[in-house]
Coordinates of C-alpha atoms in Angstrom, one line a residue:
X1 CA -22.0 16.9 10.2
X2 CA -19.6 14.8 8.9
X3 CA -20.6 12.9 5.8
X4 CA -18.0 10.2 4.9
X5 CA -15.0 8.6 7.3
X6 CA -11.9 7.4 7.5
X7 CA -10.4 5.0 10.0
X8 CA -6.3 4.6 10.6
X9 CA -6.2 1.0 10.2
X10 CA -6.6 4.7 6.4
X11 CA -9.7 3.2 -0.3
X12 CA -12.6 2.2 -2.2
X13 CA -14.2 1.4 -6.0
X14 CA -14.5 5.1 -5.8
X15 CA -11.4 5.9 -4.2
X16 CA -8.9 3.3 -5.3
X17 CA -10.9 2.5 -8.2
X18 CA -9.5 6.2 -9.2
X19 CA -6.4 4.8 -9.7
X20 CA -7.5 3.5 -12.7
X21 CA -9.5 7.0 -14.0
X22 CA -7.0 9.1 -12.1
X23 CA -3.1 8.7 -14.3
X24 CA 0.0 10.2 -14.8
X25 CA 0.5 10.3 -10.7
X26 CA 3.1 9.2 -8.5
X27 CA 4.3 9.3 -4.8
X28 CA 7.9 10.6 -5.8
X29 CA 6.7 14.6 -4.0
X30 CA 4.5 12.6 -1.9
X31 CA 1.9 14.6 -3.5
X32 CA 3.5 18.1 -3.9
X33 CA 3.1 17.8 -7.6
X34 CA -0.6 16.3 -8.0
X35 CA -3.6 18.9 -9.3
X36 CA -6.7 19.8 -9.3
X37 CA -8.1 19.2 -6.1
X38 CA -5.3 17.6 -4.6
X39 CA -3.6 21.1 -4.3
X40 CA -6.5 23.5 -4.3
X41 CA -9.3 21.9 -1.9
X42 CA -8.7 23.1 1.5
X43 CA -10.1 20.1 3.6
X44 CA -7.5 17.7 2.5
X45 CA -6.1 14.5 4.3
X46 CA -3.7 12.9 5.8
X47 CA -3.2 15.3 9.1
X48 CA -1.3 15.6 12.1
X49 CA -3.3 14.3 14.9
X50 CA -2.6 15.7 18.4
X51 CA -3.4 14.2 22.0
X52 CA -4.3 16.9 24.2
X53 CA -7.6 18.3 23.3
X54 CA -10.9 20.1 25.1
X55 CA -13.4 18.0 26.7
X56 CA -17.1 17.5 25.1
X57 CA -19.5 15.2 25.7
X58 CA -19.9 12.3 23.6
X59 CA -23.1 11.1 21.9
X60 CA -22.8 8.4 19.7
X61 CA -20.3 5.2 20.3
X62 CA -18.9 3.8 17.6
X63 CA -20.6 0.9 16.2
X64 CA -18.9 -1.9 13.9
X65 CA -20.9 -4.9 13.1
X66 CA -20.3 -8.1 10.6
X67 CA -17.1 -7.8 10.1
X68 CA -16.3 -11.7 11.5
X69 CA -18.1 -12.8 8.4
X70 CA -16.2 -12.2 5.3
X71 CA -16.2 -14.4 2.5
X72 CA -13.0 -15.7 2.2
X73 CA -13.5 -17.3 -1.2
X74 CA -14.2 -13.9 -2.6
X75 CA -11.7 -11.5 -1.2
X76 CA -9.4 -10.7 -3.8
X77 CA -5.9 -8.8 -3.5
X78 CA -4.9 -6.4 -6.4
X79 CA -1.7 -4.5 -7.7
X80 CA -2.5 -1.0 -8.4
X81 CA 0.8 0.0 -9.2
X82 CA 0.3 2.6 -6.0
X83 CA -0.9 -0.2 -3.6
X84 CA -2.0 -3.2 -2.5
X85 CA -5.7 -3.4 -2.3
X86 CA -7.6 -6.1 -0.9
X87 CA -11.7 -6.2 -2.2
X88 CA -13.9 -7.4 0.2
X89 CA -17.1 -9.2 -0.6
X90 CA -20.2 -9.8 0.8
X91 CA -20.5 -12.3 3.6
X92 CA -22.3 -15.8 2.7
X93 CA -25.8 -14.3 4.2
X94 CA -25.4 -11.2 1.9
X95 CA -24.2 -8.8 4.4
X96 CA -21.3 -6.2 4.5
X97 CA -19.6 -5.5 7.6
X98 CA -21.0 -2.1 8.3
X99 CA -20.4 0.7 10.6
X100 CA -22.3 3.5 12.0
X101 CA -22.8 5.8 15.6
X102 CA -19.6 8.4 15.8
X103 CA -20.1 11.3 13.9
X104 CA -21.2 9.6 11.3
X105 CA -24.7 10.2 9.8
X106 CA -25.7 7.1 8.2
X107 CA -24.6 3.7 8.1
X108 CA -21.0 2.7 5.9
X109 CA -20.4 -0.8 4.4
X110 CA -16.8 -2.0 4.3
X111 CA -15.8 -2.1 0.4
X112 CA -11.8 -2.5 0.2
X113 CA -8.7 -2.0 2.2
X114 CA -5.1 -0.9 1.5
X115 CA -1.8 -0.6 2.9
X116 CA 0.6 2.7 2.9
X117 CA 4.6 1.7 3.5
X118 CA 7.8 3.5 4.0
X119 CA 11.0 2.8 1.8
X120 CA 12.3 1.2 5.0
X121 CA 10.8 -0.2 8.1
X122 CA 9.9 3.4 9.6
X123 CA 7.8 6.6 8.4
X124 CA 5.6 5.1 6.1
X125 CA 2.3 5.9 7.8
X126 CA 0.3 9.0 6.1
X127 CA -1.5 10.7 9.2
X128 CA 0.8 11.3 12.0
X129 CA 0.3 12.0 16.2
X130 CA 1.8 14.8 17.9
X131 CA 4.5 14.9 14.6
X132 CA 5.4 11.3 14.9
X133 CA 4.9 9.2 12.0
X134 CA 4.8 5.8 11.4
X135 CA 5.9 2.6 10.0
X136 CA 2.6 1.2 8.7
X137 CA -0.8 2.4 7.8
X138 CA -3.9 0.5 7.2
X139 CA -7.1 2.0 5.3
X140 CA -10.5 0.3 5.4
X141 CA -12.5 2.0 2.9
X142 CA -16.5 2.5 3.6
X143 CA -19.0 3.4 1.1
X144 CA -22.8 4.4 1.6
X145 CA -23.9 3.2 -2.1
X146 CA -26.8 5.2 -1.6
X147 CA -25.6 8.9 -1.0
X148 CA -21.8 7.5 -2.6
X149 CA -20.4 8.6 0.4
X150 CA -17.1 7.9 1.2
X151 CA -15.8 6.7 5.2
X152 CA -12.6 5.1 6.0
X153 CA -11.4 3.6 9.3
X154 CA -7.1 3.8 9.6
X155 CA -4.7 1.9 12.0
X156 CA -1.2 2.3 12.3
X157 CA 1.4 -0.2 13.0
X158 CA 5.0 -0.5 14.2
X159 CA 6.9 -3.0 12.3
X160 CA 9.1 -5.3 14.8
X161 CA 12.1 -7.7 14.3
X162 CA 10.2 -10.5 16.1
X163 CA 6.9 -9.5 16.5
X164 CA 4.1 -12.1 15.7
X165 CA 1.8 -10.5 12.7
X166 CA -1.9 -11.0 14.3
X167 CA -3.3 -14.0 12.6
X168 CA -6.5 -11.9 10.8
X169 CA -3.8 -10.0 8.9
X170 CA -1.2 -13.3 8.3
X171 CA -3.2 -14.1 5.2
X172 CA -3.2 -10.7 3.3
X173 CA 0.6 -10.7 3.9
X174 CA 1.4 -14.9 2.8
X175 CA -0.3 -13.5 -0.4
X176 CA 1.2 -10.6 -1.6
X177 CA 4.0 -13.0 -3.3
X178 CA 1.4 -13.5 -5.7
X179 CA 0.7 -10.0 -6.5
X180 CA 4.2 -9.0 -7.2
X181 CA 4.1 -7.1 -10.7
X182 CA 1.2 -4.6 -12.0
X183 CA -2.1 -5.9 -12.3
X184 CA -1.5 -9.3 -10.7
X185 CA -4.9 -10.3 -8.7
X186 CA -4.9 -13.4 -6.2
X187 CA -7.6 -14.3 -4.1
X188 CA -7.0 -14.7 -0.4
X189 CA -6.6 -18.4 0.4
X190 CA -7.7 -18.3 3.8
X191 CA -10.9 -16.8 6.0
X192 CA -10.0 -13.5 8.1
X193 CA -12.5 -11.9 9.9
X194 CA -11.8 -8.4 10.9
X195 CA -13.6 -8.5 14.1
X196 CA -10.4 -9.8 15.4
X197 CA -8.3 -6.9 14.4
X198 CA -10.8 -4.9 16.5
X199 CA -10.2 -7.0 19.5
X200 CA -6.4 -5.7 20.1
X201 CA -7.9 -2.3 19.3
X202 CA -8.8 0.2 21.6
X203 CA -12.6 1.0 19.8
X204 CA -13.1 4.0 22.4
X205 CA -9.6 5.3 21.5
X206 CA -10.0 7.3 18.0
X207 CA -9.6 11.0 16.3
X208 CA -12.2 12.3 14.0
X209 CA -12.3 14.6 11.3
X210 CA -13.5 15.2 7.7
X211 CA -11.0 15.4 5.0
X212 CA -10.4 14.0 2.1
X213 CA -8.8 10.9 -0.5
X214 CA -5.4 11.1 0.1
X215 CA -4.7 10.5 -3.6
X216 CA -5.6 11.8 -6.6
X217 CA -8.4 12.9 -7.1
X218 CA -8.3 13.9 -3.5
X219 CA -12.1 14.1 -3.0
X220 CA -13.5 15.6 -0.4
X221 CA -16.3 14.9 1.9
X222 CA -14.6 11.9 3.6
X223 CA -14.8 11.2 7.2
X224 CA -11.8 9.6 8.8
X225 CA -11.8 7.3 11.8
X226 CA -8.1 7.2 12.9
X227 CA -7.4 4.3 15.8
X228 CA -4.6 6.1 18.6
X229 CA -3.3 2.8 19.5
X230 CA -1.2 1.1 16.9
X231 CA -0.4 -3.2 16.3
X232 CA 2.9 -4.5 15.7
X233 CA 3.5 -6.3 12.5
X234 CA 6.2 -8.7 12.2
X235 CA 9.6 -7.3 9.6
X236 CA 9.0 -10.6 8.0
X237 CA 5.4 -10.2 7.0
X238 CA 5.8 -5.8 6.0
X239 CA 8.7 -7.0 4.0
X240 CA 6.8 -8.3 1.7
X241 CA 5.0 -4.9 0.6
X242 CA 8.9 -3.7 -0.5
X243 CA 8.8 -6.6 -3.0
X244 CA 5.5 -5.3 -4.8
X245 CA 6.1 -3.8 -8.3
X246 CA 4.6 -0.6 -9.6
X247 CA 3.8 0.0 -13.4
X248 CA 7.2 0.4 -14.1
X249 CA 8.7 -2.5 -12.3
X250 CA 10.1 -0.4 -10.1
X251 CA 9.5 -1.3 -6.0
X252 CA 6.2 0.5 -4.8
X253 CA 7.7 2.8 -1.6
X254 CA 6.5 5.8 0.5
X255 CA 3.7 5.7 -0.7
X256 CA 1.9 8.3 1.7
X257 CA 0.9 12.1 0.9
X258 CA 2.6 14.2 2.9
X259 CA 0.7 16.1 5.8
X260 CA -2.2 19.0 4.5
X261 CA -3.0 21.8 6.4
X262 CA -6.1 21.9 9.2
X263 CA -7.3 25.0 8.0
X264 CA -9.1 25.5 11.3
X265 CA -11.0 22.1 10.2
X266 CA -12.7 20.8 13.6
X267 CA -10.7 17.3 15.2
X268 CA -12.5 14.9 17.3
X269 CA -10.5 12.9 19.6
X270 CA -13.0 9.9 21.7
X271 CA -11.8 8.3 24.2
X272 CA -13.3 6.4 27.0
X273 CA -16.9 8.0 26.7
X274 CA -15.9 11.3 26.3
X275 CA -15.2 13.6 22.9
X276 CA -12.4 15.7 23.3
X277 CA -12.2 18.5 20.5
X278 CA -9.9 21.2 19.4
X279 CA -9.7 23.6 16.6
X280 CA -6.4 23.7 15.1
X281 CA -5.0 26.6 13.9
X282 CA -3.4 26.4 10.4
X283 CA -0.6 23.9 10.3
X284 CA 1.5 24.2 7.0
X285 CA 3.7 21.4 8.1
X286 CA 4.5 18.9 5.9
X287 CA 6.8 15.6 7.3
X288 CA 8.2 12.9 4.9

């Protein structure tokens, strides 16, 4: 049973929060170089995802609910030095947004959300399909305070020369001027409900699987949700993540873990009503 998840759009006061107990780490090796559990836990994230899989039934639909209702007034972007991170509070009635069905076994209340970014406008995603990789990757971190379980949902994004960036994502990007250097906070000036993210996503589209943090400390436990079908994002607007400053001063880039083995780990792939698994065999490769 999985007990925490991730979703590729794919991290939280106890996952990004570890940036500030977890130090001494960077995304130069992409993660070659980190410890402890990072290089000895063998259900580690980010994978490679693959399309063709064996048919199983499916028994639980995915279920996401209050996410139009975030309080604008209290989301709050951060510098991490690793990151972007954008905390998201509690609607005006006191409600999360909150999601459940899936594999999951309980119900997850969206915490945070983060970006990972290439050092140019391609491969900066962390998982990857069929080997391909990515130019953008979004992670809404989940948390079941109760159990401190960890699920994440993750979408992945081309970034286009004239695309239009999809208005519940325009104001995350307008502010990241303001979070330029280490440290810097800003709230998010205007309301975004992430309802409407979901409505250009394919919800009965989505891999599966338990893994882990993809940075350090690489906990483990942590079911991910990964999205198949990816958004565009305008050049203009993913730009802007380039220009954001790491402890150092130096730009924040690549800053995704390069792919962990399956280890026979079990994927789910859903799509359309019907689960779709396949054990993979070990996969030691690792793309950058």
């Amino acid at each position: 049973m999985l007990t925490t998840i991730i979703i590729l759009l794919i991290t939280t006061s106890c996952s990004y929060a570890d940036f500030k107990l977890e130090s001494g780490w960077d995304h130069s090796q992409h993660g070659l170089d980190w410890g402890g559990s990072c290089s000895k836990g063998k259900y580690q994230s980010p994978i490679n995802l693959l399309t063709k899989w064996d048919a199983l039934p499916e028994k639980h639909p995915l279920k996401l609910r209050n996410y139009c209702n975030l309080a604008s007034n209290k989301a709050v972007l951060y510098n991490t030095g690793h990151t972007v991170t954008v905390d998201m509070a509690a609607s005006g009635n006191g409600s999360y947004p909150r999601m459940s069905g899936a594999l999951l076994n309980r119900t997850f209340n969206a915490t945070e959300l983060h970006f990972h970014w290439g050092s140019k406008n391609v491969k900066g995603s962390e998982h990857t399909i069929d080997g391909k990789r990515f130019d953008l990757e979004l992670h809404i971190v989940h948390r079941a305070l109760a159990v401190d379980d960890i699920a994440v949902m993750s979408v992945l994004f081309n970034i286009r020369q004239n695309a239009t960036t999809k208005p519940v994502l325009k104001p995350i990007f307008d502010a990241l001027t303001k979070v330029i250097e280490y440290h810097e906070k800003a709230e998010v000036n205007e309301t975004f409900g992430l309802c409407k993210l979901f409505k250009v996503l394919d919800k009965t589209d989505y891999f599966t699987y338990e893994g882990s943090l993809t940075t350090p400390n690489c906990r483990q436990g942590v079911s991910w949700i990964v999205f198949r079908n990816l958004i565009d994002v305008a050049l203009e607007d993913a730009s802007k993540l380039r220009d954001l400053q790491d402890s150092n001063g130096e730009p924040i880039a690549s800053n995704f873990r390069m792919i962990m083995p399956l280890n026979s780990r079990p994927v789910y792939h859903f799509k359309r009503g019907v689960a779709l698994k396949r054990v993979e065999k070990e996969n030691e490769e690792s793309l950058k």
